[in-house]
Amino acid sequence: MLILSALLIPLILALLSTFVRGKWLQGLNLAGGFVLLAISIQLFMAVEQSGSMSFVFGDWPLPYGIEFYVDGLSAILVMLIALISVVVTVFMLNWPSIKNTAAYFSLIQVLVASSIAVGLAADLFNLYVWFELMLIAVMGLLVLGGGRQHFEAALKYFAISMLGTLLMLAAIGMIHGAVGHLNFDAINDAMQQPEVASKFPFYGGLFILAMLLKVGAFPLFAWLPAAYHLLPAPLLALVGGLLTKLSIYIILRLSGQVFELNLFYDALGWLAVITMISGVLGAAYHWDLRRILAFHIVSQVGFLLLGIALASPAGATGTAFFLFHNILVKANLFLIAGVIWMTAGHYDLRRIGGLFPARPLLSVMFLLSALSLVGVPPTSGFWGKLLIISESLDQQHYWWAAAALFTGMLTLYSMSKIWLEGFWKAHPDNTVSEQAVSYPVYAVMLLMSMIILFIGLTPDFLISFLQSGQQGFYGG
């Protein structure tokens, strides 16, 4: 019942948001978000106490039924999606430049519902349907801006997404033709047959290639910083914090539990290295705060792909830890960027300054999230990177580990540029806006910062929970 509730609540909110307006719309989405968060916490506690659970619609026997499955990995993901949705809703209610709020809230709830369904899906076609619905919601959020740039960004996003969709559908069709089912367990069982297993390096590789097109890996990542920065800051926190991470989650889940892709892991590792370096170089080059953070999404995608390429239980744990850390940190950084815009009126670091004396609490929260993104000990980012780099060294992938460390150095440079230009130096015009930032905005950013700090100071619980929740990954 908890699994079904987690799916239905945002879908009901999406439908109701098209019919209500004003304070009813705001109160409905805020109350629904808190209910979803409470259910997701209950779901997490149930998995912690009793282990994995599944829900099959219509009482059809497996592998014919539509199954949703929750284990430690997906339970944390659902809880983070619910948390980010609440934080973004609070931010939306206090954001000064949002029009068409009913349309925005409806699409946000569709995005939240489809994201949860992607995290819980236990068969390929169900996964495909919800993943495409998630991408349609993002496209809708892009075009709601109404400007020429918004339509151009949506077109670029659509072109890359459709190419990935065609490849994904082709892979699903071939897998169904070979196995007769699309349920994860059924596929895994069928792969024990030599005649089926011999075909799966191609089928599984094609599916993963489709996901790489959607995730923003090298060389097809230019659409991401070109499109994301046009979204309002609250939506940028939701989309930038979740979308690529869900694609990584799918790759991790399928490569670790469903497909056997031993032929491709070395190539994936080198692709990860190129993606890491390309993304961080783009971040180091730009001065627009949104573009810097968007290019860091590309860089972190590379780091996550590196953890998957290690193809080991330790690598999977490190990837999952880094994935969840990155959702929190990236969302918080985009929210902080929004408050900087509310204070300074723009995102260009060359026209910003004096934020440290004007907004000391904001400065501390940015510094915490920035250091965590870099991976400075004892932040949450440090533990995620440590797990992945340590496993790289254990497997003697020294160049991969060196590239990860080099990327961390350039990440430090770009975050230092934001700190020095935006917070530390005096404002170019010796003025800083006195526009008030509401207490709820500070409260949700402070909550995110406290969670990030808590994970960094007490990583053992999350690491052990992920290890127990990933039994069977890569044969572990």
mmCIF file of N, CA, C and O in Angstrom, residues 49 71 102 117-118 122 130 134 151 159 176 207 242 245 253 338 372 383 392 423 457:
data_model
loop_
_atom_site.group_PDB
_atom_site.id
_atom_site.type_symbol
_atom_site.label_atom_id
_atom_site.label_comp_id
_atom_site.label_asym_id
_atom_site.label_seq_id
_atom_site.Cartn_x
_atom_site.Cartn_y
_atom_site.Cartn_z
ATOM 1 N N GLN A 49 13.506 -2.367 8.121
ATOM 2 C CA GLN A 49 13.117 -3.368 9.113
ATOM 3 C C GLN A 49 12.839 -4.741 8.495
ATOM 4 O O GLN A 49 13.182 -5.769 9.077
ATOM 5 N N ASP A 71 13.810 -1.663 -2.776
ATOM 6 C CA ASP A 71 14.856 -2.173 -1.892
ATOM 7 C C ASP A 71 15.556 -0.973 -1.268
ATOM 8 O O ASP A 71 15.054 0.166 -1.351
ATOM 9 N N ALA A 102 -0.313 27.191 -12.141
ATOM 10 C CA ALA A 102 -1.067 25.942 -12.180
ATOM 11 C C ALA A 102 -0.414 24.954 -13.143
ATOM 12 O O ALA A 102 -0.267 23.762 -12.833
ATOM 13 N N ALA A 117 8.199 6.443 -10.086
ATOM 14 C CA ALA A 117 7.898 5.210 -10.812
ATOM 15 C C ALA A 117 9.142 4.634 -11.477
ATOM 16 O O ALA A 117 9.333 3.415 -11.496
ATOM 17 N N VAL A 118 10.013 5.501 -12.005
ATOM 18 C CA VAL A 118 11.279 5.033 -12.585
ATOM 19 C C VAL A 118 12.123 4.345 -11.524
ATOM 20 O O VAL A 118 12.740 3.308 -11.767
ATOM 21 N N ALA A 122 10.143 -2.439 -12.166
ATOM 22 C CA ALA A 122 10.865 -3.714 -12.161
ATOM 23 C C ALA A 122 10.744 -4.448 -13.487
ATOM 24 O O ALA A 122 10.996 -5.641 -13.555
ATOM 25 N N TRP A 130 7.440 5.314 -18.003
ATOM 26 C CA TRP A 130 7.561 6.357 -16.977
ATOM 27 C C TRP A 130 8.738 7.284 -17.256
ATOM 28 O O TRP A 130 8.659 8.490 -16.978
ATOM 29 N N MET A 134 8.499 11.315 -17.790
ATOM 30 C CA MET A 134 9.353 12.241 -17.054
ATOM 31 C C MET A 134 9.993 13.256 -18.004
ATOM 32 O O MET A 134 10.014 14.463 -17.734
ATOM 33 N N PHE A 151 12.082 27.709 -26.501
ATOM 34 C CA PHE A 151 11.676 26.771 -27.555
ATOM 35 C C PHE A 151 12.893 26.121 -28.207
ATOM 36 O O PHE A 151 12.863 24.932 -28.548
ATOM 37 N N ALA A 159 15.381 16.551 -29.592
ATOM 38 C CA ALA A 159 16.128 15.817 -30.620
ATOM 39 C C ALA A 159 16.992 14.723 -30.001
ATOM 40 O O ALA A 159 16.980 13.567 -30.450
ATOM 41 N N HIS A 176 12.732 -8.511 -25.676
ATOM 42 C CA HIS A 176 11.474 -9.253 -25.571
ATOM 43 C C HIS A 176 11.439 -10.416 -26.557
ATOM 44 O O HIS A 176 10.955 -11.505 -26.240
ATOM 45 N N PHE A 207 20.721 -0.777 -24.997
ATOM 46 C CA PHE A 207 19.882 -0.094 -24.019
ATOM 47 C C PHE A 207 20.708 0.916 -23.214
ATOM 48 O O PHE A 207 20.277 2.052 -22.989
ATOM 49 N N LEU A 242 17.662 15.984 -10.174
ATOM 50 C CA LEU A 242 17.103 14.635 -10.296
ATOM 51 C C LEU A 242 17.326 13.963 -11.648
ATOM 52 O O LEU A 242 17.633 12.773 -11.700
ATOM 53 N N LYS A 245 20.502 12.074 -12.624
ATOM 54 C CA LYS A 245 20.773 11.081 -11.578
ATOM 55 C C LYS A 245 19.869 9.864 -11.737
ATOM 56 O O LYS A 245 20.290 8.736 -11.465
ATOM 57 N N ARG A 253 21.315 0.129 -11.917
ATOM 58 C CA ARG A 253 20.404 -0.976 -11.610
ATOM 59 C C ARG A 253 20.491 -2.068 -12.676
ATOM 60 O O ARG A 253 20.615 -3.257 -12.354
ATOM 61 N N GLY A 338 19.531 30.666 -6.949
ATOM 62 C CA GLY A 338 18.305 31.441 -7.059
ATOM 63 C C GLY A 338 18.244 32.594 -6.072
ATOM 64 O O GLY A 338 17.813 33.701 -6.415
ATOM 65 N N SER A 372 31.380 20.207 -0.389
ATOM 66 C CA SER A 372 30.911 18.838 -0.572
ATOM 67 C C SER A 372 30.970 18.428 -2.034
ATOM 68 O O SER A 372 31.315 17.293 -2.360
ATOM 69 N N TRP A 383 33.310 11.231 0.965
ATOM 70 C CA TRP A 383 33.147 9.797 1.166
ATOM 71 C C TRP A 383 32.752 9.096 -0.135
ATOM 72 O O TRP A 383 33.237 8.001 -0.431
ATOM 73 N N SER A 392 38.911 2.133 -7.671
ATOM 74 C CA SER A 392 39.686 2.276 -8.912
ATOM 75 C C SER A 392 41.136 1.860 -8.692
ATOM 76 O O SER A 392 41.725 1.145 -9.518
ATOM 77 N N PHE A 423 30.977 36.154 -3.429
ATOM 78 C CA PHE A 423 30.810 36.338 -1.989
ATOM 79 C C PHE A 423 31.886 37.216 -1.362
ATOM 80 O O PHE A 423 31.593 38.037 -0.494
ATOM 81 N N LEU A 457 29.281 13.755 8.212
ATOM 82 C CA LEU A 457 29.835 13.451 9.532
ATOM 83 C C LEU A 457 29.533 12.031 9.991
ATOM 84 O O LEU A 457 30.276 11.473 10.804
#
